[in-house]
PDB file of C-alpha atoms and ligand atoms in Angstrom:
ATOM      1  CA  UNK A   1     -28.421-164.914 -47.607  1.00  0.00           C
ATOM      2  CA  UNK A   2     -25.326-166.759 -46.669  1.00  0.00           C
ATOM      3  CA  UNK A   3     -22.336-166.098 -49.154  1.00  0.00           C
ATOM      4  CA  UNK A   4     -19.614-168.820 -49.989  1.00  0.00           C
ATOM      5  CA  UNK A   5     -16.999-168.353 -52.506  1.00  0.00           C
ATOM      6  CA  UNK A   6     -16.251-171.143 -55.188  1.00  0.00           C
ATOM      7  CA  UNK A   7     -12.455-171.166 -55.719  1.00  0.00           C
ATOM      8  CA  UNK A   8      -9.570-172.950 -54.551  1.00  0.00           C
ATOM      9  CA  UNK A   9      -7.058-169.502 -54.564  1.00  0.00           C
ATOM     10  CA  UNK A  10      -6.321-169.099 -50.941  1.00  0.00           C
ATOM     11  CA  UNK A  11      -5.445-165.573 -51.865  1.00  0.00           C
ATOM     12  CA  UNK A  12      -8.559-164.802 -52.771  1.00  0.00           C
ATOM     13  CA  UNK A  13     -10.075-166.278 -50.468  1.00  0.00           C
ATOM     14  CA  UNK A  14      -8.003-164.344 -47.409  1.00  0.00           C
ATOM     15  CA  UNK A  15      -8.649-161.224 -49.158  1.00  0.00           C
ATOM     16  CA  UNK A  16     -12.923-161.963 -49.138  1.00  0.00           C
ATOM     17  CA  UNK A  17     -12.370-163.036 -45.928  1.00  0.00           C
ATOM     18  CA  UNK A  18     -11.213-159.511 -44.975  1.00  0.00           C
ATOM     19  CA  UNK A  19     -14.276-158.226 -46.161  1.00  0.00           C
ATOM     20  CA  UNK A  20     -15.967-159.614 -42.876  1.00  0.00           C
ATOM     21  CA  UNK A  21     -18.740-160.657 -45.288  1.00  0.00           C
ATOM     22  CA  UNK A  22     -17.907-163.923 -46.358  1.00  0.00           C
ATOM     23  CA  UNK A  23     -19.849-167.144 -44.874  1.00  0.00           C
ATOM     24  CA  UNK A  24     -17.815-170.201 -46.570  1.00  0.00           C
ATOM     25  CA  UNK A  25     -15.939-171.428 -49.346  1.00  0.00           C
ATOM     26  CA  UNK A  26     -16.660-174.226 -51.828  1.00  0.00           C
ATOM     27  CA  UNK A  27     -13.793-175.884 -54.032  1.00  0.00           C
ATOM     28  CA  UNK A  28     -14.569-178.813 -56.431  1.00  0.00           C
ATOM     29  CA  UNK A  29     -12.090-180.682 -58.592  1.00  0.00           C
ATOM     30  CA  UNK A  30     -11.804-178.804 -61.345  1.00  0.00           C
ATOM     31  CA  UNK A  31     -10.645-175.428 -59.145  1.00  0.00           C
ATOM     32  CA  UNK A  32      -8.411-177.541 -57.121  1.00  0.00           C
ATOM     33  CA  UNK A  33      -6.553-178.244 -60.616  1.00  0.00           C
ATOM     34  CA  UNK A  34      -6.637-174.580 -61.568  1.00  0.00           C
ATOM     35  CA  UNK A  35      -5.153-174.013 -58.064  1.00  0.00           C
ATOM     36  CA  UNK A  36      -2.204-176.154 -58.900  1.00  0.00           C
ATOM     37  CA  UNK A  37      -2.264-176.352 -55.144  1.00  0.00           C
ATOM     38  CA  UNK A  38      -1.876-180.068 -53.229  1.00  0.00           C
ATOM     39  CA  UNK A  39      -5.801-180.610 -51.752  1.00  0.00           C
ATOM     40  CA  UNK A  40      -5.555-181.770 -48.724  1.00  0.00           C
ATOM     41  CA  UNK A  41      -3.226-179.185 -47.171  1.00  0.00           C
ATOM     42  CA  UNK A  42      -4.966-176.654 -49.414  1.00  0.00           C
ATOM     43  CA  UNK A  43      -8.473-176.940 -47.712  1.00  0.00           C
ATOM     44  CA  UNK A  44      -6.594-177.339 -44.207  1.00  0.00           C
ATOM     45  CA  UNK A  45      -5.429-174.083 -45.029  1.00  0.00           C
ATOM     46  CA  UNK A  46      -8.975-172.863 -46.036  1.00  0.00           C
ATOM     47  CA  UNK A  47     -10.389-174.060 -42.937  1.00  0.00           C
ATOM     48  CA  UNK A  48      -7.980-171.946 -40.883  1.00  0.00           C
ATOM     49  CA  UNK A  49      -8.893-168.930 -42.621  1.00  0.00           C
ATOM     50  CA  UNK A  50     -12.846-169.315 -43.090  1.00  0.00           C
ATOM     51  CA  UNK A  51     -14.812-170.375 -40.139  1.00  0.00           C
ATOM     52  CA  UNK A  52     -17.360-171.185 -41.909  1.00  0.00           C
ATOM     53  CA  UNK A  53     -18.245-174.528 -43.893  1.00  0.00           C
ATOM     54  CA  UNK A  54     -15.853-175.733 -46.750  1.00  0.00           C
ATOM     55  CA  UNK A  55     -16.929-177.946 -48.933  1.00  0.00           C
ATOM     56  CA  UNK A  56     -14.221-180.730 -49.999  1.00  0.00           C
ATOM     57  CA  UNK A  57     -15.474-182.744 -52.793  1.00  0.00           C
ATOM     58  CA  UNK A  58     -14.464-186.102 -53.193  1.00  0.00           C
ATOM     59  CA  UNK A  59     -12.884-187.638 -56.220  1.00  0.00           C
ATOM     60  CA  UNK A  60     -13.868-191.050 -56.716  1.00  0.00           C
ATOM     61  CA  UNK A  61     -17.550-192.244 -57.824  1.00  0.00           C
ATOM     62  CA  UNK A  62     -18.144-195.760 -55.859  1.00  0.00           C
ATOM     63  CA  UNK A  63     -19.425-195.975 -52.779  1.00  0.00           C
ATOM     64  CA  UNK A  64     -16.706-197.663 -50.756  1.00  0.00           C
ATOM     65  CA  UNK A  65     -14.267-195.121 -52.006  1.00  0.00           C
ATOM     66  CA  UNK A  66     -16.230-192.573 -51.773  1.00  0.00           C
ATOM     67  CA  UNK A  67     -17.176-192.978 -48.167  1.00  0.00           C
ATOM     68  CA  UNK A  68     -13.159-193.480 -47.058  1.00  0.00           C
ATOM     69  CA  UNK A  69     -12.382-190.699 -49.074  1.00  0.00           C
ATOM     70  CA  UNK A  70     -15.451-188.743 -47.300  1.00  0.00           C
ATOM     71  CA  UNK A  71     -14.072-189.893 -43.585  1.00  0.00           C
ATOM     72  CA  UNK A  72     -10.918-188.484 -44.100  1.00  0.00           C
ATOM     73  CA  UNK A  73     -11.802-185.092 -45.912  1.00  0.00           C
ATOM     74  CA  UNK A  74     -14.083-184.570 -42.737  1.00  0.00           C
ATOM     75  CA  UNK A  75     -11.393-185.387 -40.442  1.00  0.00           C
ATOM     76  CA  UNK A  76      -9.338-181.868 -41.543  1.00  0.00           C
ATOM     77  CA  UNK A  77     -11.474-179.749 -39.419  1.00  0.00           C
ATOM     78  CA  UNK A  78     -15.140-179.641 -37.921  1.00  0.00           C
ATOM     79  CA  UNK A  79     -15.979-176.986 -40.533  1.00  0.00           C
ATOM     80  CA  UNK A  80     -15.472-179.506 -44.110  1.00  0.00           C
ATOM     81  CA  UNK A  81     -18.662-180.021 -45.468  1.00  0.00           C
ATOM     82  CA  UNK A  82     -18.132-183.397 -47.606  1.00  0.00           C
ATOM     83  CA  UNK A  83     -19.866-182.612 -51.022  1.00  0.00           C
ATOM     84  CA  UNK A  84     -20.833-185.776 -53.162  1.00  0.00           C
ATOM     85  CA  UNK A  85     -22.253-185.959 -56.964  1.00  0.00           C
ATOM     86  CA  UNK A  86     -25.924-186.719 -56.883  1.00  0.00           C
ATOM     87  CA  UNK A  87     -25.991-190.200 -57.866  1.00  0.00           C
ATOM     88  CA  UNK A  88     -27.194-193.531 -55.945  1.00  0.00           C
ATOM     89  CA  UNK A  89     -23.801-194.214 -54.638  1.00  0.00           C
ATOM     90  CA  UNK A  90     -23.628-190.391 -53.672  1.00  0.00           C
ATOM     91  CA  UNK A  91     -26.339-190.365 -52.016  1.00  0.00           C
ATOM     92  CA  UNK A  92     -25.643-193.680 -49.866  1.00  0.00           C
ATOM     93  CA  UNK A  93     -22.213-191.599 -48.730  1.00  0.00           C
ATOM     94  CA  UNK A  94     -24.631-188.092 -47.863  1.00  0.00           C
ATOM     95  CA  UNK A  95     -26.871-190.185 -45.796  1.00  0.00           C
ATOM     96  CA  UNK A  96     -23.917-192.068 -43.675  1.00  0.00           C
ATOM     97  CA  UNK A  97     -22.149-189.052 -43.225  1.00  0.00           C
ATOM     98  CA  UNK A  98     -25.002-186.912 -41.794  1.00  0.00           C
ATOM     99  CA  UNK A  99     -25.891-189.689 -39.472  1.00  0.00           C
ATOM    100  CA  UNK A 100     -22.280-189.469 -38.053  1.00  0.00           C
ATOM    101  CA  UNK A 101     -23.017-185.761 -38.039  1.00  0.00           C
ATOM    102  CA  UNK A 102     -20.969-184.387 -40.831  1.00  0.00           C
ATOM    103  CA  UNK A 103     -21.776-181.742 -42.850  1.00  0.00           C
ATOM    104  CA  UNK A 104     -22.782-182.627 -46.618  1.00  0.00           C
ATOM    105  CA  UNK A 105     -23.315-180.587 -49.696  1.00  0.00           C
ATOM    106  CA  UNK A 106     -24.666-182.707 -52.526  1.00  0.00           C
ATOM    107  CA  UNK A 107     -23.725-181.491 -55.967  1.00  0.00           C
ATOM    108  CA  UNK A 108     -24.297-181.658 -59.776  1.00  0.00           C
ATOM    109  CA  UNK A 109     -28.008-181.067 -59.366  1.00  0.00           C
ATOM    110  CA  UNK A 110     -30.014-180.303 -62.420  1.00  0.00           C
ATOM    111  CA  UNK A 111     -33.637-181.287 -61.237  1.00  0.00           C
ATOM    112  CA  UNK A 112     -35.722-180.997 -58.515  1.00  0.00           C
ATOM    113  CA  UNK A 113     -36.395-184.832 -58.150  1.00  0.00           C
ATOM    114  CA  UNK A 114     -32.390-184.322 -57.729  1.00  0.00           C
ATOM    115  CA  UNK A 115     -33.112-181.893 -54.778  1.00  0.00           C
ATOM    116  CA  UNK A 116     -35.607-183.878 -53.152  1.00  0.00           C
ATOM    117  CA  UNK A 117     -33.879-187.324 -52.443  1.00  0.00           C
ATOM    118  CA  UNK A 118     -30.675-185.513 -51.435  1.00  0.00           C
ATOM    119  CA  UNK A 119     -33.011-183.690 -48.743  1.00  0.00           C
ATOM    120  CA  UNK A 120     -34.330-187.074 -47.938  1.00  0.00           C
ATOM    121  CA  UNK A 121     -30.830-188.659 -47.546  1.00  0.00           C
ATOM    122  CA  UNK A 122     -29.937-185.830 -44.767  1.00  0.00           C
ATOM    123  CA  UNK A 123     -28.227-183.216 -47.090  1.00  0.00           C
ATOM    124  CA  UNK A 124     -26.755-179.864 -45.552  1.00  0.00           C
ATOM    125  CA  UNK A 125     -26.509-178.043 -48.887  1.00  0.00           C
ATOM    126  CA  UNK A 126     -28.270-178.931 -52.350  1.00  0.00           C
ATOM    127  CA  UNK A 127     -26.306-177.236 -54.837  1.00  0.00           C
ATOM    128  CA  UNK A 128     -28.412-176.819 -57.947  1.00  0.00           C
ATOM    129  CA  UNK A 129     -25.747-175.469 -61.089  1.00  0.00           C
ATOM    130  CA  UNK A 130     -27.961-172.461 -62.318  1.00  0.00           C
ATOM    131  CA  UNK A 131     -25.598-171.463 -64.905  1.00  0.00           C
ATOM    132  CA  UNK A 132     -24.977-174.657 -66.585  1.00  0.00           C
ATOM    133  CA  UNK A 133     -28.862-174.511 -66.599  1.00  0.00           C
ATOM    134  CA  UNK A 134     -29.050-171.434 -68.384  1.00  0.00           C
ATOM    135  CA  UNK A 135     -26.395-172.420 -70.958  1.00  0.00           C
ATOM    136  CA  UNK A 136     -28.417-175.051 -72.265  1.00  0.00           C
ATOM    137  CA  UNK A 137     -31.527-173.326 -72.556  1.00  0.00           C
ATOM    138  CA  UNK A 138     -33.195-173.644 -69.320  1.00  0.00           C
ATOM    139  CA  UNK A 139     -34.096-171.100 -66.573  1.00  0.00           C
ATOM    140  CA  UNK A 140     -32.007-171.790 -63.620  1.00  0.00           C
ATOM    141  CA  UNK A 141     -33.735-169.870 -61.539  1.00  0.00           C
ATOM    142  CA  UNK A 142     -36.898-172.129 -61.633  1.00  0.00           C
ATOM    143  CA  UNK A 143     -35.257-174.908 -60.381  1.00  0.00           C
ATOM    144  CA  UNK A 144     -34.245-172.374 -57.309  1.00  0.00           C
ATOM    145  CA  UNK A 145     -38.237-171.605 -56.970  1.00  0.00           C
ATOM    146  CA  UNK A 146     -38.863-175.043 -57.140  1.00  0.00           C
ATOM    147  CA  UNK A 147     -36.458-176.403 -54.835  1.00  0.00           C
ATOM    148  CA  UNK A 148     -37.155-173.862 -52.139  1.00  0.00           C
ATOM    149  CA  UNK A 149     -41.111-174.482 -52.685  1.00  0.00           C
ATOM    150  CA  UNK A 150     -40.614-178.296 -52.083  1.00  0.00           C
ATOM    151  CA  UNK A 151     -38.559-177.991 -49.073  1.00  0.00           C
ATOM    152  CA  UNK A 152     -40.713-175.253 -47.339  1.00  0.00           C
ATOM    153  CA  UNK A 153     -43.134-177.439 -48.187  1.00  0.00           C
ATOM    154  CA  UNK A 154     -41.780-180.631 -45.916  1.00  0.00           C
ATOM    155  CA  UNK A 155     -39.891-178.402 -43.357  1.00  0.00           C
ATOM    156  CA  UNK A 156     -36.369-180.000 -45.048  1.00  0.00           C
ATOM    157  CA  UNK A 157     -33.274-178.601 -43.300  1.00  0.00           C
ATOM    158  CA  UNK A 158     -31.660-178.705 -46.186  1.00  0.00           C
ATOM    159  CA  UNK A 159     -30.002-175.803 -47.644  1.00  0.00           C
ATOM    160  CA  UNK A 160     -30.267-174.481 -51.088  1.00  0.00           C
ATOM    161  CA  UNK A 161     -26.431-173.712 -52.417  1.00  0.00           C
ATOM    162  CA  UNK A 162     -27.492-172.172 -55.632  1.00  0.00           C
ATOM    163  CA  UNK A 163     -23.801-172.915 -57.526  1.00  0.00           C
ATOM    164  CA  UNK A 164     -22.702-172.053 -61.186  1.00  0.00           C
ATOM    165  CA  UNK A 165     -23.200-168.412 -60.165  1.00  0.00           C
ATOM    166  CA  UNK A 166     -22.127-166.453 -63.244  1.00  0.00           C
ATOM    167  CA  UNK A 167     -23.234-162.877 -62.347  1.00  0.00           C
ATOM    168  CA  UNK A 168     -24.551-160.693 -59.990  1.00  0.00           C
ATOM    169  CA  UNK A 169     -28.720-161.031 -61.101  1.00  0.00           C
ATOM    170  CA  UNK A 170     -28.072-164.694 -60.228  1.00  0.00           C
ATOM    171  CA  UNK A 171     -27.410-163.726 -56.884  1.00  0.00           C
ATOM    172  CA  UNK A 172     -29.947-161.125 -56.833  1.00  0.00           C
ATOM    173  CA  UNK A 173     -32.661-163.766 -58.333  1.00  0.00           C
ATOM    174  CA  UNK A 174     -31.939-166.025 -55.778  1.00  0.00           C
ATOM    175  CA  UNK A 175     -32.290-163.726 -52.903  1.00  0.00           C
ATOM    176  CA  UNK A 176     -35.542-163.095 -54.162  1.00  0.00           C
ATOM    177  CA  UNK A 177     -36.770-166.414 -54.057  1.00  0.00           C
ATOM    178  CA  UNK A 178     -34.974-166.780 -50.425  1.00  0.00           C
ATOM    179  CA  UNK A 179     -32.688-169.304 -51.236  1.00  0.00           C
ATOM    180  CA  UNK A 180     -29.999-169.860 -48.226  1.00  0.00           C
ATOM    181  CA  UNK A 181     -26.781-169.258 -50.161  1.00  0.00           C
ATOM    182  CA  UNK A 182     -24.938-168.452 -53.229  1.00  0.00           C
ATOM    183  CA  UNK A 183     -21.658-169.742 -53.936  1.00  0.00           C
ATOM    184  CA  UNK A 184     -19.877-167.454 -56.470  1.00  0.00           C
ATOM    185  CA  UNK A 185     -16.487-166.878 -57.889  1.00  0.00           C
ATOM    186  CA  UNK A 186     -14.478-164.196 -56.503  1.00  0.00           C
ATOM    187  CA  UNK A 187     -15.038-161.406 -59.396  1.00  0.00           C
ATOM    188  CA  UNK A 188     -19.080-162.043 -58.959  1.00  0.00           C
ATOM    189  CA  UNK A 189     -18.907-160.911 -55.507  1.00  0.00           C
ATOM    190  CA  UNK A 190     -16.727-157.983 -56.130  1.00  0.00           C
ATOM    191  CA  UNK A 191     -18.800-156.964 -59.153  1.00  0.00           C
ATOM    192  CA  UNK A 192     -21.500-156.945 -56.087  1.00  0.00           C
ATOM    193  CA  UNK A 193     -20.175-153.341 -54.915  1.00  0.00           C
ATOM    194  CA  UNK A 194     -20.290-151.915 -58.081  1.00  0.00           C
ATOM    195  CA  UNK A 195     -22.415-148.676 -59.015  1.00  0.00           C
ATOM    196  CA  UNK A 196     -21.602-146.217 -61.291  1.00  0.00           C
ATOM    197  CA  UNK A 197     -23.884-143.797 -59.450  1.00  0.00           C
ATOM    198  CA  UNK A 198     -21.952-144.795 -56.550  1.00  0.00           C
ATOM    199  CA  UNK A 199     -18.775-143.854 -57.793  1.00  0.00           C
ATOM    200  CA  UNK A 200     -20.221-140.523 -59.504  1.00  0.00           C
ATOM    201  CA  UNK A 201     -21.877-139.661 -55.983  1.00  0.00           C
ATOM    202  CA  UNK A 202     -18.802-140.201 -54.374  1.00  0.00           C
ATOM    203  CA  UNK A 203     -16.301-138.214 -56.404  1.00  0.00           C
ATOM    204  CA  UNK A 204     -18.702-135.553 -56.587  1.00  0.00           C
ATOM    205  CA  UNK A 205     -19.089-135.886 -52.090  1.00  0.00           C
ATOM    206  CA  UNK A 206     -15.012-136.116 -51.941  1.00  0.00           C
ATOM    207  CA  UNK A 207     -14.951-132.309 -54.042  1.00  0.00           C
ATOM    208  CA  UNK A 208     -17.547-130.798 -52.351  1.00  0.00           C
ATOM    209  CA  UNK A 209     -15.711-131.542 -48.886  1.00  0.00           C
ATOM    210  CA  UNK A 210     -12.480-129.891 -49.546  1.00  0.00           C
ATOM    211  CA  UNK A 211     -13.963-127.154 -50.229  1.00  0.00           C
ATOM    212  CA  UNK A 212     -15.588-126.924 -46.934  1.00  0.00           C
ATOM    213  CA  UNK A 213     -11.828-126.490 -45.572  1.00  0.00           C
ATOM    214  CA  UNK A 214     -12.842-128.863 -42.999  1.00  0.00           C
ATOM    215  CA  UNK A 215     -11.335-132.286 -41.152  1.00  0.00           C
ATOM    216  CA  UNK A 216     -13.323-134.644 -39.157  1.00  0.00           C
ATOM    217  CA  UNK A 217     -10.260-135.915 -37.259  1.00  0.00           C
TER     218      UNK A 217
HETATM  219  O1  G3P B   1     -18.624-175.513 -57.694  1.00  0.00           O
HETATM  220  C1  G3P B   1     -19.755-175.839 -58.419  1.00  0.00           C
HETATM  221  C2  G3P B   1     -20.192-174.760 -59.386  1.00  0.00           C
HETATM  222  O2  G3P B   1     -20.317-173.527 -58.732  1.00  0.00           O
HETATM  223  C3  G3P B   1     -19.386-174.691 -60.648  1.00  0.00           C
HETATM  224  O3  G3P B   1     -19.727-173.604 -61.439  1.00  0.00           O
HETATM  225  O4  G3P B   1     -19.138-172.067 -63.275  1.00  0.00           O
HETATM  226  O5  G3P B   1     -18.155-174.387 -63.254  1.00  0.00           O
HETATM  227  O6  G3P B   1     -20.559-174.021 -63.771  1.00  0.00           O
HETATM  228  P1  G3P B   1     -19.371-173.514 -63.015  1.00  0.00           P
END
């Protein structure tokens, strides 16, 4: 499983990418305003740190603006994946862009009709919002099953972004069910590390050693 961070704070992002574990980054408009950061020289500067795709999300909703906006967001560097709002118009833009050989990730999907067309219109990523799911009652995580079940189905190369992580048995959940990548916020991935026996082992390991006397080096 691929792992992408969703943030725009470049700090946290070089510090992930230190861990030598991270596989992308994915912003959208409402953590570019949090970032308080200008967004085109922001995801430049995301680019230069994470190889990987970064997904750039446009800001306007009609096609013709979209698909300007789309041009120039993938002109920043090869590795901007454009992502679009699954709508008609959205979809027109995914489908253009893919046949010029850009990356896509289609987002705001809630259904797996949703997931299908955006496979159809040449999608990179689907990025199905499992939290927002689960806040209003429904299981995210079926959507995931169902997503990955209809695209194994048809050989889609589509990828399934599961987005609106919230904690670590999301990512763990989707694993499970094989999905291609989780896009998380930065305290979700550290939380990933986390064991209490770990810790307790450890201490315990670090005592036991001195008393050996011993160095390794
Ligand atoms: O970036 C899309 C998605 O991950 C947003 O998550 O927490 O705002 O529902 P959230």
């Amino acid at each position: 499983m691929k792992f992408f961070v969703d943030t725009g704070d470049i700090a946290e992002i070089r510090d992930l990418a230190g861990t030598g574990l991270l596989d992308g980054v994915t912003t959208n408009p409402s953590l570019i305003a949090k970032s308080g950061r200008d967004f085109l020289p922001l995801i430049a500067e995301i680019c230069d740190v994470v190889s990987g795709p970064v997904s750039a999300e446009v800001a306007a909703t009609d096609y013709e603006t979209m698909i300007r906006e789309g041009r120039k967001l993938s002109e920043i560097a090869d590795n901007v994946a454009v992502k679009v709002p699954l709508t008609p118009a959205g979809l027109r833009v995914c489908k253009e862009l893919s046949d010029s050989g850009t990356m896509v990730n289609v987002t705001l999907c809630f259904s797996a009709a949703q997931a299908l067309l955006a496979a159809k219109a040449g999608a990179t990523f689907i990025s199905p919002f499992v939290g927002r799911l689960d806040d209003v009652g429904t299981d995210g995580m079926d959507l995931i099953e169902d997503i990955m079940t209809i695209y194994e189905n048809y050989d889609f190369p589509t990828e399934v972004l599961v987005a609106s992580v919230r904690h670590p048995m999301h990512i763990v959940q989707a694993a499970k069910i094989g999905a291609h990548v989780a896009t998380c916020p930065p305290n979700v991935i550290r939380q990933l590390y986390n064991h209490p026996l770990t810790d307790k082992g450890l201490a315990t390991f670090v005592e036991d050693w001195k008393k050996t006397g011993q160095t390794i080096l």
